[in-house]
Structure formats: C-alpha cells, structure tokens
Amino acid sequence: MPRTLLLGAFALCALISCTHNSSQQKSQSLTAKPTPVSKDTTATEPLDSLDAFGLEVDKFEVDEYTIQRNESLYLILDNLDFSPQEIYSISEEAKNIIDPKKMKPGQPYYTYSKGGSDSSAALAHLVWQPNSMEYVVFDWQQDSLEIYKAARPLFTQTAVTTGEIENSLYQTISHNGGSPMLAHKLSTVFAWQIDFFSIRSGDTFKTLYEERYVDDQFFGVGDLLAAQIKHRGKMFRAYYFSKGDFEGYYTEEGESVQRALLKAPFEYDHRISSPFSKNRMHPTLNRRRPHNGVDYAAPSGTPILSTGQGVVQRAGYYGGAGNMVEIKHNKTYETTYMHMRAFADGVHPGAHVEQGQVIGYVGTTGRSTGPHLHYEVSRNRKAINPLTMDLPSSESIPDSLMADFEQVRDTLDEQLNEKENEQEQENPVLTYTDNATL
Ligand SMILES: [Zn+2]
C-alpha cells in the first residue's frame, strides 16, 4: 500500500535548516577553500506550491513507494498500468539519461497523479530518488515524455569537534557523535607526524571542518580546514591553504605537514644496479620474477638512511633478504632495506627513527651476489617503484605567499576558538546517507 505524503513537509524542512544555518554564513565565506555548491539562503526557499523536487505538489496526489527486491523499472511501470508497448518506449528513452540498473531495493520513488487514480493515464510525474541528493523525474505533463536528472542543493557549514582521546581517535569521535570520516581525514592529515597506533589517553584534538547537508539531512563530512592534536604533550597544528601551486596542510609556520620520503636511502651519490621491474631475470635464481625494489650498488659499510621518519617494524635476519630493516612511516607507507652488513645502534623493532637517520650499513647478507642495498617502498602493503612514485609535496609556503597564509591561518584559528564556544548547544542528530552518484 502506498503511503500518501505531503511533500510540502520537505519544503518546510528546507526552510528550517536555512534559518538554522544562516548564522554560519559569515564563517563559511571566510573558509580557505570554496565549497562545491554553497548554500544561497534565498535560492533554497521553495515557492509555496513547489516541493523538494520542484514539482507543483498542490495539483497532485503524491504517493511514496520503495523499490522492492527484484523490482525493475519494467515492473514499476507495469504496476502503474503502462502497457508493454509503452514500457518499452519509456525504457528506451530512460536509457539515454539514467542507468536503470542503479535502481536498487530500498530506494524511494514517488508518483504524482491527477484525480487520485493510480492508472497510467492519470500519472503526471514519476520521481525516483537514488540518494538524498539526486533525483530523476519522468514528466508526462509535456507533449511527450521528458526524463531529467536533478539534484537538491547541497550546502556546507563549518563545524568544530573537540575531544579528549580515551582509547582511539575513531572511538572518541564516534562517541562524541562525529563521523568516522572525520577521524579518517584527521589521521590522514597528520599521518606523517603522528603514529595513530601510539595515540593514548589524555591526547586531545580540535578540528574545524565542513559538514554537507541536503535540506536538514547530513550528507557527509567535507574538507578538513584546520586541526590541532596534542599528542604526548606536544601540540601539532595543521591549516588548510590553497593558492597558486600550493595546496595542502601546513603548520603555523607554513611548513608542509606532509613529509615526502627522501629520494634515496643514501647521503651521497649512489648507482642503481637493478631497477624496479615486474618481470626481471633473477641474477641467482636464474628465472623471471618481479623485482619489487631498487638495487643500489655501494661499497660494503656505506651508511643507509631511513627515507622517512617512522617506527621500526622488523630488524633481523630474514633468509634471502639477509639482515633486513622494515620501517612503517604511517598508515600508508612502509620502506624495507635488505642485505645489510649490520644494523645501526638502537635500530630494533619498536624504535622510532627520524628521516635521514642512519639505520644500518651496506653488505651482502642473504641471497646476494655482492655488496648492495635492496630498497623497497610499499603503499598500502603493495610494492611501488620508488623512482617514479607520486608523493605528497612537502614544500613550505614561500615568502611571497606568507602574508596570505598568515591571514588564512589566523581566520581559521579564530573560527576554531569561536565555534568551540558555540558548542554549548546540543549537537543535532545526524543521519548518515550513502552519497553514491548516479
Ligand atoms: Zn633487489
């Protein structure tokens, strides 16, 4: 049984959220990055007679349905009493505009009919809503059927979340009613500075970020604009800045918070004796195997540097790899160093190493034909070519942009502090939606 709905209620929600958010307009205009679709308070106030889909709700009886298991466009139209011939021509027309396979169980659709009849002749519109933002209208009010896609306005407001970490960042943010996406973004921004596995009780964080809404419905976390984490008594700050060639997160001094890996694990010149290859003739095994790293020929005893700061995962003798060190730099990147003659002092599992720190010395331990270093970089546990990999830029803000950066930074700081004081109000109950696109 269809449920009759007054879609005017949607319009009312839109109005309420407008007023509710108008106080956010000022801070929104000051954010460092323009939002994809900004909310214009006047544009989203619907005309009295138009509903959330821009249709004249007063003229029709509106029924809401949900797509059932195995229900296709064909069956939906069949249930609305269209003839097989008509269904065929509607489906053909629809294929040019939408992918009918994206019609999934649980998605709502609405019929707008005249005279309270369910028959196809009385049908004026059919609206399919694959997600809370996008919708598709089948319009029979014109001379011929018109099918069009549209989107309800997405608007953005800034919000602040603060907290003291109890167990993990994820748990704390979720516990405070925040999105897990926010925890993810925060850990990505600070990935080169903070080992989130070592985060502990008493660490605190404060973030300024965008929240996206469609009407009054939460549609996901937008960009992270500024963040602070106090970790083991030390304060880490990051500000989003974008101008010219510079885009990313920077410390209060304008240094990039992202740390690229060193180009090579040596201080001086080095010669590559075997490149990264998916299909190389192995020198001792005499068969084709992928070479997941780069070999550097260097005299025995040459100091090997860690290409990034991180935590030693493994340091020991591992068969063909010989004396090997594996360093985890963050959630994403790890580097591995093989065939070492010896490890540097203090290099053992669990030890923290700085970028450029000597971790060992070139040797020929394990399966090796002469002194060399086999160096591997992996991204998400998959070996990548260290010579061609794409790493985040780690350049600082140049003097020429420093004044612009300082202005953005100070504005973001103000918002962080201002919003924190506003947080006395209760947080709205947020519903998470799947923001898949058509
Ligand atoms: Zn190798």
Short mmCIF file of C-alpha atoms and ligand atoms in Angstrom, two decimals:
data_model
loop_
_atom_site.label_atom_id
_atom_site.label_comp_id
_atom_site.label_asym_id
_atom_site.label_seq_id
_atom_site.Cartn_x
_atom_site.Cartn_y
_atom_site.Cartn_z
CA MET A 1 0.00 0.00 0.00
CA PRO A 2 1.44 3.36 -0.97
CA ARG A 3 1.75 5.94 1.74
CA THR A 4 0.35 9.34 0.85
CA LEU A 5 2.75 12.09 1.66
CA LEU A 6 2.59 15.80 1.78
CA LEU A 7 5.85 16.69 0.16
CA GLY A 8 5.36 20.20 1.44
CA ALA A 9 6.92 18.88 4.61
CA PHE A 10 10.19 18.63 2.72
CA ALA A 11 9.95 22.27 1.82
CA LEU A 12 9.34 23.18 5.44
CA CYS A 13 12.47 21.30 6.47
CA ALA A 14 14.44 23.19 3.88
CA LEU A 15 13.21 26.48 5.34
CA ILE A 16 14.02 25.48 8.89
CA SER A 17 17.53 24.41 8.01
CA CYS A 18 18.03 27.67 6.13
CA THR A 19 17.29 29.77 9.16
CA HIS A 20 19.15 27.43 11.41
CA ASN A 21 22.27 27.75 9.30
CA SER A 22 22.17 31.39 8.36
CA SER A 23 24.40 32.21 11.32
CA GLN A 24 27.06 30.10 9.66
CA GLN A 25 27.21 32.24 6.54
CA LYS A 26 29.90 34.56 7.81
CA SER A 27 32.34 31.87 8.79
CA GLN A 28 31.59 29.97 5.63
CA SER A 29 32.69 32.84 3.43
CA LEU A 30 35.96 33.06 5.32
CA THR A 31 36.98 29.46 4.83
CA ALA A 32 40.11 28.84 2.84
CA LYS A 33 38.54 26.72 0.14
CA PRO A 34 35.38 27.40 -1.83
CA THR A 35 32.80 24.71 -1.33
CA PRO A 36 31.43 22.90 -4.38
CA VAL A 37 27.87 24.09 -4.00
CA SER A 38 27.40 26.83 -1.49
CA LYS A 39 24.06 27.44 0.08
CA ASP A 40 22.25 30.52 -1.00
CA THR A 41 19.56 31.14 1.56
CA THR A 42 17.17 32.66 -0.93
CA ALA A 43 17.60 30.07 -3.65
CA THR A 44 16.57 27.12 -1.50
CA GLU A 45 13.40 28.67 -0.15
CA PRO A 46 10.90 26.88 -2.34
CA LEU A 47 7.85 28.56 -3.75
CA ASP A 48 4.81 27.59 -1.68
CA SER A 49 3.43 25.35 -4.38
CA LEU A 50 6.71 23.62 -5.29
CA ASP A 51 8.07 20.67 -3.39
CA ALA A 52 11.62 19.47 -2.83
CA PHE A 53 11.73 18.15 -6.40
CA GLY A 54 10.50 21.42 -7.89
CA LEU A 55 7.10 19.92 -8.71
CA GLU A 56 3.72 21.53 -8.16
CA VAL A 57 2.65 19.49 -5.20
CA ASP A 58 -0.79 21.14 -4.78
CA LYS A 59 -2.06 19.84 -8.10
CA PHE A 60 -1.44 16.17 -7.49
CA GLU A 61 -1.86 13.33 -5.15
CA VAL A 62 1.60 12.15 -4.19
CA ASP A 63 2.34 8.58 -3.19
CA GLU A 64 5.60 7.28 -1.88
CA TYR A 65 6.86 3.77 -2.66
CA THR A 66 10.03 1.84 -2.04
CA ILE A 67 11.73 -0.23 -4.70
CA GLN A 68 11.29 -3.89 -3.76
CA ARG A 69 13.69 -6.78 -4.23
CA ASN A 70 13.93 -7.69 -7.91
CA GLU A 71 11.73 -4.75 -8.85
CA SER A 72 12.94 -3.22 -12.09
CA LEU A 73 11.83 -0.15 -13.99
CA TYR A 74 9.78 -2.55 -16.08
CA LEU A 75 7.90 -3.88 -13.04
CA ILE A 76 7.42 -0.42 -11.57
CA LEU A 77 5.84 0.80 -14.80
CA ASP A 78 3.88 -2.43 -15.13
CA ASN A 79 2.42 -1.88 -11.65
CA LEU A 80 1.42 1.61 -12.77
CA ASP A 81 -0.63 0.02 -15.56
CA PHE A 82 1.51 1.00 -18.52
CA SER A 83 1.19 -1.34 -21.50
CA PRO A 84 4.21 -3.42 -22.55
CA GLN A 85 4.50 -1.19 -25.63
CA GLU A 86 4.57 1.96 -23.51
CA ILE A 87 7.02 0.40 -21.05
CA TYR A 88 9.34 -0.42 -23.93
CA SER A 89 9.38 3.13 -25.27
CA ILE A 90 9.76 4.68 -21.79
CA SER A 91 12.65 2.29 -21.00
CA GLU A 92 14.37 3.13 -24.29
CA GLU A 93 14.05 6.84 -23.55
CA ALA A 94 15.26 6.35 -19.94
CA LYS A 95 18.38 4.50 -21.05
CA ASN A 96 19.70 7.70 -22.62
CA ILE A 97 19.52 9.51 -19.30
CA ILE A 98 19.92 7.02 -16.48
CA ASP A 99 21.28 3.58 -15.84
CA PRO A 100 18.16 1.60 -14.84
CA LYS A 101 20.47 -0.95 -13.16
CA LYS A 102 21.10 1.68 -10.48
CA MET A 103 17.52 1.29 -9.33
CA LYS A 104 18.09 -0.68 -6.14
CA PRO A 105 15.82 -2.14 -3.47
CA GLY A 106 15.10 0.32 -0.66
CA GLN A 107 15.31 3.47 -2.80
CA PRO A 108 12.17 5.60 -2.71
CA TYR A 109 10.12 6.67 -5.68
CA TYR A 110 7.06 8.88 -5.87
CA THR A 111 4.07 9.08 -8.14
CA TYR A 112 2.22 12.34 -8.79
CA SER A 113 -1.22 11.64 -10.16
CA LYS A 114 -4.34 13.57 -11.02
CA GLY A 115 -7.74 12.73 -9.64
CA GLY A 116 -6.44 10.29 -7.09
CA SER A 117 -6.24 7.49 -9.62
CA ASP A 118 -3.30 5.11 -9.86
CA SER A 119 -3.69 4.44 -13.55
CA SER A 120 -1.01 5.43 -16.03
CA ALA A 121 -3.33 7.92 -17.76
CA ALA A 122 -3.63 9.94 -14.53
CA LEU A 123 0.12 9.85 -13.88
CA ALA A 124 1.81 13.23 -14.27
CA HIS A 125 5.23 12.55 -12.78
CA LEU A 126 7.28 9.66 -11.52
CA VAL A 127 10.24 10.63 -9.32
CA TRP A 128 12.99 8.17 -8.49
CA GLN A 129 15.37 9.18 -5.70
CA PRO A 130 18.56 7.07 -5.70
CA ASN A 131 20.09 9.06 -2.82
CA SER A 132 19.18 12.00 -0.67
CA MET A 133 20.68 14.49 -3.09
CA GLU A 134 19.93 13.28 -6.59
CA TYR A 135 16.59 12.51 -8.19
CA VAL A 136 15.17 11.68 -11.59
CA VAL A 137 11.85 12.95 -12.88
CA PHE A 138 9.73 11.24 -15.53
CA ASP A 139 7.44 14.01 -16.67
CA TRP A 140 4.27 13.26 -18.67
CA GLN A 141 2.95 16.81 -18.38
CA GLN A 142 4.63 17.86 -21.65
CA ASP A 143 3.65 16.91 -25.19
CA SER A 144 5.96 13.95 -24.99
CA LEU A 145 7.65 12.18 -22.11
CA GLU A 146 10.57 14.09 -20.65
CA ILE A 147 13.07 12.44 -18.35
CA TYR A 148 15.59 14.55 -16.46
CA LYS A 149 18.10 14.24 -13.66
CA ALA A 150 18.40 16.90 -10.98
CA ALA A 151 20.00 17.41 -7.61
CA ARG A 152 18.71 19.01 -4.47
CA PRO A 153 21.01 21.78 -3.27
CA LEU A 154 23.96 20.69 -1.21
CA PHE A 155 25.12 23.23 1.31
CA THR A 156 28.03 23.40 3.61
CA GLN A 157 28.54 24.76 7.06
CA THR A 158 31.62 24.71 9.21
CA ALA A 159 31.67 22.83 12.47
CA VAL A 160 34.11 22.19 15.26
CA THR A 161 34.66 18.92 17.07
CA THR A 162 36.91 18.68 20.08
CA GLY A 163 37.65 15.81 22.39
CA GLU A 164 39.98 14.02 24.69
CA ILE A 165 41.04 10.67 23.36
CA GLU A 166 40.02 7.74 25.51
CA ASN A 167 41.02 4.70 23.50
CA SER A 168 41.36 5.61 19.87
CA LEU A 169 40.61 8.63 17.77
CA TYR A 170 37.86 6.74 15.93
CA GLN A 171 36.14 5.68 19.12
CA THR A 172 36.34 9.13 20.66
CA ILE A 173 34.97 10.90 17.59
CA SER A 174 32.18 8.32 17.16
CA HIS A 175 31.36 8.51 20.84
CA ASN A 176 31.02 12.30 20.54
CA GLY A 177 28.54 11.84 17.69
CA GLY A 178 31.02 12.65 14.93
CA SER A 179 31.52 10.92 11.62
CA PRO A 180 34.14 8.18 11.29
CA MET A 181 35.09 10.04 8.11
CA LEU A 182 36.34 12.89 10.26
CA ALA A 183 38.67 10.55 12.15
CA HIS A 184 39.92 9.25 8.83
CA LYS A 185 40.62 12.75 7.49
CA LEU A 186 42.33 13.80 10.68
CA SER A 187 44.59 10.76 10.70
CA THR A 188 45.44 11.30 7.04
CA VAL A 189 46.46 14.94 7.58
CA PHE A 190 48.73 14.06 10.48
CA ALA A 191 49.89 10.73 9.04
CA TRP A 192 53.50 11.91 8.63
CA GLN A 193 53.76 13.29 12.16
CA ILE A 194 51.71 11.16 14.47
CA ASP A 195 51.67 7.42 14.77
CA PHE A 196 47.98 6.88 15.41
CA PHE A 197 48.69 3.45 16.86
CA SER A 198 50.55 5.13 19.69
CA ILE A 199 47.80 7.65 20.39
CA ARG A 200 46.87 7.40 24.04
CA SER A 201 44.51 8.52 26.75
CA GLY A 202 44.95 12.17 27.52
CA ASP A 203 45.80 13.20 23.96
CA THR A 204 43.37 15.86 22.79
CA PHE A 205 42.19 17.13 19.43
CA LYS A 206 40.25 20.03 17.95
CA THR A 207 39.10 20.20 14.34
CA LEU A 208 37.37 22.73 12.11
CA TYR A 209 35.73 21.09 9.13
CA GLU A 210 32.86 21.32 6.70
CA GLU A 211 29.61 19.45 7.06
CA ARG A 212 27.47 18.95 3.98
CA TYR A 213 23.72 18.87 4.12
CA VAL A 214 20.84 18.33 1.76
CA ASP A 215 17.89 20.02 3.39
CA ASP A 216 18.27 19.10 7.04
CA GLN A 217 19.87 15.79 6.29
CA PHE A 218 23.57 15.30 6.94
CA PHE A 219 25.32 14.34 3.73
CA GLY A 220 28.85 13.78 4.89
CA VAL A 221 31.98 15.48 6.07
CA GLY A 222 33.52 17.91 3.61
CA ASP A 223 37.03 19.30 3.80
CA LEU A 224 39.04 19.46 6.97
CA LEU A 225 40.04 23.12 7.32
CA ALA A 226 42.16 23.18 10.45
CA ALA A 227 43.15 20.74 13.14
CA GLN A 228 45.15 20.51 16.34
CA ILE A 229 46.25 17.39 18.11
CA LYS A 230 48.06 17.36 21.42
CA HIS A 231 49.99 14.11 21.39
CA ARG A 232 52.28 13.06 24.25
CA GLY A 233 52.35 16.63 25.48
CA LYS A 234 53.34 18.08 22.10
CA MET A 235 50.98 20.25 20.04
CA PHE A 236 50.61 19.54 16.31
CA ARG A 237 48.71 22.04 14.16
CA ALA A 238 47.61 21.91 10.54
CA TYR A 239 45.87 24.57 8.43
CA TYR A 240 44.42 24.06 5.00
CA PHE A 241 45.79 26.56 2.49
CA SER A 242 45.48 26.78 -1.25
CA LYS A 243 46.97 29.38 -3.52
CA GLY A 244 48.87 29.11 -6.77
CA ASP A 245 50.89 25.92 -6.80
CA PHE A 246 50.49 25.47 -3.07
CA GLU A 247 47.69 23.34 -1.78
CA GLY A 248 47.64 21.27 1.35
CA TYR A 249 48.07 21.35 5.10
CA TYR A 250 50.70 23.49 6.76
CA THR A 251 51.98 24.09 10.28
CA GLU A 252 51.54 27.50 11.91
CA GLU A 253 54.95 28.41 10.43
CA GLY A 254 53.89 27.45 6.91
CA GLU A 255 55.78 24.18 6.73
CA SER A 256 54.07 21.32 4.98
CA VAL A 257 52.76 18.71 7.41
CA GLN A 258 53.29 16.12 4.72
CA ARG A 259 56.75 14.65 4.61
CA ALA A 260 57.79 13.12 1.36
CA LEU A 261 60.25 10.25 1.55
CA LEU A 262 63.87 11.00 0.70
CA LYS A 263 64.60 10.27 -2.95
CA ALA A 264 67.19 7.66 -1.97
CA PRO A 265 68.41 6.00 1.24
CA PHE A 266 71.93 7.43 0.88
CA GLU A 267 73.59 10.69 1.70
CA TYR A 268 75.92 10.64 -1.30
CA ASP A 269 75.81 9.51 -4.89
CA HIS A 270 74.57 6.05 -5.48
CA ARG A 271 74.42 3.81 -8.50
CA ILE A 272 71.34 1.80 -9.38
CA SER A 273 72.40 -1.73 -10.32
CA SER A 274 68.91 -3.11 -10.86
CA PRO A 275 65.69 -1.13 -11.29
CA PHE A 276 62.15 -1.88 -10.13
CA SER A 277 60.67 -4.40 -12.55
CA LYS A 278 57.59 -6.55 -12.84
CA ASN A 279 59.48 -9.23 -14.78
CA ARG A 280 63.22 -9.46 -14.23
CA MET A 281 65.65 -12.32 -14.77
CA HIS A 282 66.79 -13.00 -11.24
CA PRO A 283 70.64 -12.98 -11.03
CA THR A 284 71.00 -16.03 -8.76
CA LEU A 285 67.72 -17.89 -9.17
CA ASN A 286 68.04 -17.64 -12.96
CA ARG A 287 64.31 -17.28 -13.58
CA ARG A 288 61.93 -14.41 -14.17
CA ARG A 289 60.49 -12.84 -11.05
CA PRO A 290 59.23 -9.38 -10.24
CA HIS A 291 61.86 -7.15 -8.65
CA ASN A 292 59.87 -5.24 -6.07
CA GLY A 293 62.52 -2.70 -5.26
CA VAL A 294 65.60 -0.87 -6.47
CA ASP A 295 69.13 -2.24 -6.01
CA TYR A 296 71.86 0.27 -5.23
CA ALA A 297 75.45 -0.90 -5.67
CA ALA A 298 77.57 0.63 -2.91
CA PRO A 299 80.75 -0.30 -1.07
CA SER A 300 80.30 -2.53 1.93
CA GLY A 301 79.84 -0.42 5.07
CA THR A 302 78.18 2.57 3.33
CA PRO A 303 75.67 4.09 5.80
CA ILE A 304 71.99 3.51 4.87
CA LEU A 305 69.48 6.22 5.77
CA SER A 306 65.83 5.84 6.68
CA THR A 307 63.99 7.69 3.91
CA GLY A 308 61.29 8.86 6.30
CA GLN A 309 60.52 9.08 9.97
CA GLY A 310 58.67 6.14 11.39
CA VAL A 311 58.74 3.11 13.61
CA VAL A 312 60.94 0.05 13.02
CA GLN A 313 58.69 -2.96 12.44
CA ARG A 314 61.38 -5.55 11.81
CA ALA A 315 65.16 -5.60 12.22
CA GLY A 316 66.73 -9.02 11.93
CA TYR A 317 67.96 -11.76 9.64
CA TYR A 318 65.29 -12.93 7.17
CA GLY A 319 66.60 -15.70 4.85
CA GLY A 320 67.13 -14.41 1.31
CA ALA A 321 66.70 -10.80 2.48
CA GLY A 322 69.63 -11.17 4.85
CA ASN A 323 69.79 -8.51 7.53
CA MET A 324 66.66 -6.52 6.91
CA VAL A 325 65.00 -3.43 8.38
CA GLU A 326 61.37 -2.59 7.77
CA ILE A 327 60.04 0.84 8.75
CA LYS A 328 56.40 1.89 8.96
CA HIS A 329 56.10 5.60 8.17
CA ASN A 330 52.37 5.95 8.53
CA LYS A 331 49.20 4.04 7.76
CA THR A 332 50.04 4.06 4.08
CA TYR A 333 53.80 3.89 3.53
CA GLU A 334 56.47 1.39 4.56
CA THR A 335 60.08 1.03 3.43
CA THR A 336 62.30 -2.04 3.55
CA TYR A 337 66.11 -2.29 3.41
CA MET A 338 67.82 -5.64 2.71
CA HIS A 339 71.21 -7.39 2.63
CA MET A 340 72.74 -5.11 5.32
CA ARG A 341 76.10 -5.96 6.82
CA ALA A 342 74.99 -4.60 10.20
CA PHE A 343 72.29 -2.53 11.89
CA ALA A 344 73.00 0.88 13.39
CA ASP A 345 72.82 1.21 17.18
CA GLY A 346 69.31 1.47 18.56
CA VAL A 347 67.62 0.06 15.46
CA HIS A 348 65.30 -2.64 16.81
CA PRO A 349 61.58 -3.37 16.47
CA GLY A 350 59.58 -0.58 18.07
CA ALA A 351 62.36 2.04 17.80
CA HIS A 352 61.42 5.43 16.39
CA VAL A 353 63.64 6.69 13.58
CA GLU A 354 63.91 10.13 12.02
CA GLN A 355 64.08 10.88 8.32
CA GLY A 356 67.74 10.66 7.26
CA GLN A 357 68.83 8.71 10.34
CA VAL A 358 71.45 6.01 9.74
CA ILE A 359 69.76 2.64 10.27
CA GLY A 360 72.45 0.24 9.03
CA TYR A 361 75.32 -0.45 6.62
CA VAL A 362 75.53 -1.89 3.12
CA GLY A 363 76.50 -5.56 2.98
CA THR A 364 75.81 -8.72 1.04
CA THR A 365 73.93 -10.89 3.53
CA GLY A 366 71.19 -13.29 2.38
CA ARG A 367 70.67 -14.06 -1.32
CA SER A 368 73.07 -11.56 -2.82
CA THR A 369 75.96 -11.58 -5.28
CA GLY A 370 77.85 -8.58 -3.96
CA PRO A 371 77.53 -5.56 -1.65
CA HIS A 372 74.31 -3.73 -2.48
CA LEU A 373 71.16 -2.41 -0.88
CA HIS A 374 67.79 -3.66 -1.98
CA TYR A 375 65.34 -0.85 -1.15
CA GLU A 376 61.56 -1.24 -1.28
CA VAL A 377 58.70 1.19 -0.83
CA SER A 378 55.18 -0.06 -0.31
CA ARG A 379 51.96 1.87 -0.39
CA ASN A 380 49.06 0.09 1.30
CA ARG A 381 51.22 -3.03 1.50
CA LYS A 382 51.83 -3.12 -2.24
CA ALA A 383 55.32 -2.53 -3.63
CA ILE A 384 55.64 0.59 -5.78
CA ASN A 385 58.53 1.94 -7.81
CA PRO A 386 60.48 4.33 -5.52
CA LEU A 387 61.94 6.15 -8.51
CA THR A 388 58.63 7.09 -10.10
CA MET A 389 56.22 7.17 -7.14
CA ASP A 390 53.99 10.12 -6.63
CA LEU A 391 54.32 11.51 -3.12
CA PRO A 392 52.59 14.46 -1.49
CA SER A 393 54.54 17.69 -1.87
CA SER A 394 56.47 18.66 1.21
CA GLU A 395 57.43 22.19 0.21
CA SER A 396 56.93 25.04 2.66
CA ILE A 397 54.96 28.20 1.89
CA PRO A 398 57.32 30.59 0.07
CA ASP A 399 57.94 34.13 1.40
CA SER A 400 55.83 35.56 -1.42
CA LEU A 401 52.70 33.79 -0.10
CA MET A 402 53.44 34.06 3.61
CA ALA A 403 51.16 37.07 4.20
CA ASP A 404 48.25 35.27 2.51
CA PHE A 405 48.93 32.15 4.50
CA GLU A 406 49.07 34.02 7.82
CA GLN A 407 45.74 35.64 7.10
CA VAL A 408 44.09 32.29 6.37
CA ARG A 409 45.73 30.73 9.42
CA ASP A 410 44.53 33.49 11.76
CA THR A 411 41.00 33.30 10.38
CA LEU A 412 40.92 29.54 10.86
CA ASP A 413 42.25 29.91 14.40
CA GLU A 414 39.51 32.43 15.18
CA GLN A 415 36.89 30.05 13.85
CA LEU A 416 38.32 27.17 15.84
CA ASN A 417 38.03 29.17 19.05
CA GLU A 418 34.74 30.89 18.24
CA LYS A 419 32.98 27.67 17.26
CA GLU A 420 34.28 25.87 20.28
CA ASN A 421 32.40 28.34 22.48
CA GLU A 422 29.23 27.88 20.43
CA GLN A 423 29.35 24.13 21.00
CA GLU A 424 27.39 24.52 24.23
CA GLN A 425 24.29 23.85 22.13
CA GLU A 426 23.32 20.26 21.64
CA ASN A 427 24.54 18.58 18.51
CA PRO A 428 21.77 17.74 16.05
CA VAL A 429 21.05 14.08 15.49
CA LEU A 430 22.77 13.23 12.26
CA THR A 431 21.69 10.58 9.83
CA TYR A 432 24.32 9.18 7.51
CA THR A 433 23.45 8.60 3.92
CA ASP A 434 25.07 6.87 1.07
CA ASN A 435 26.19 9.63 -1.27
CA ALA A 436 26.73 7.45 -4.30
CA THR A 437 26.27 9.23 -7.60
CA LEU A 438 24.14 8.17 -10.49
ZN ZN B 1 66.95 -6.21 -5.21
#
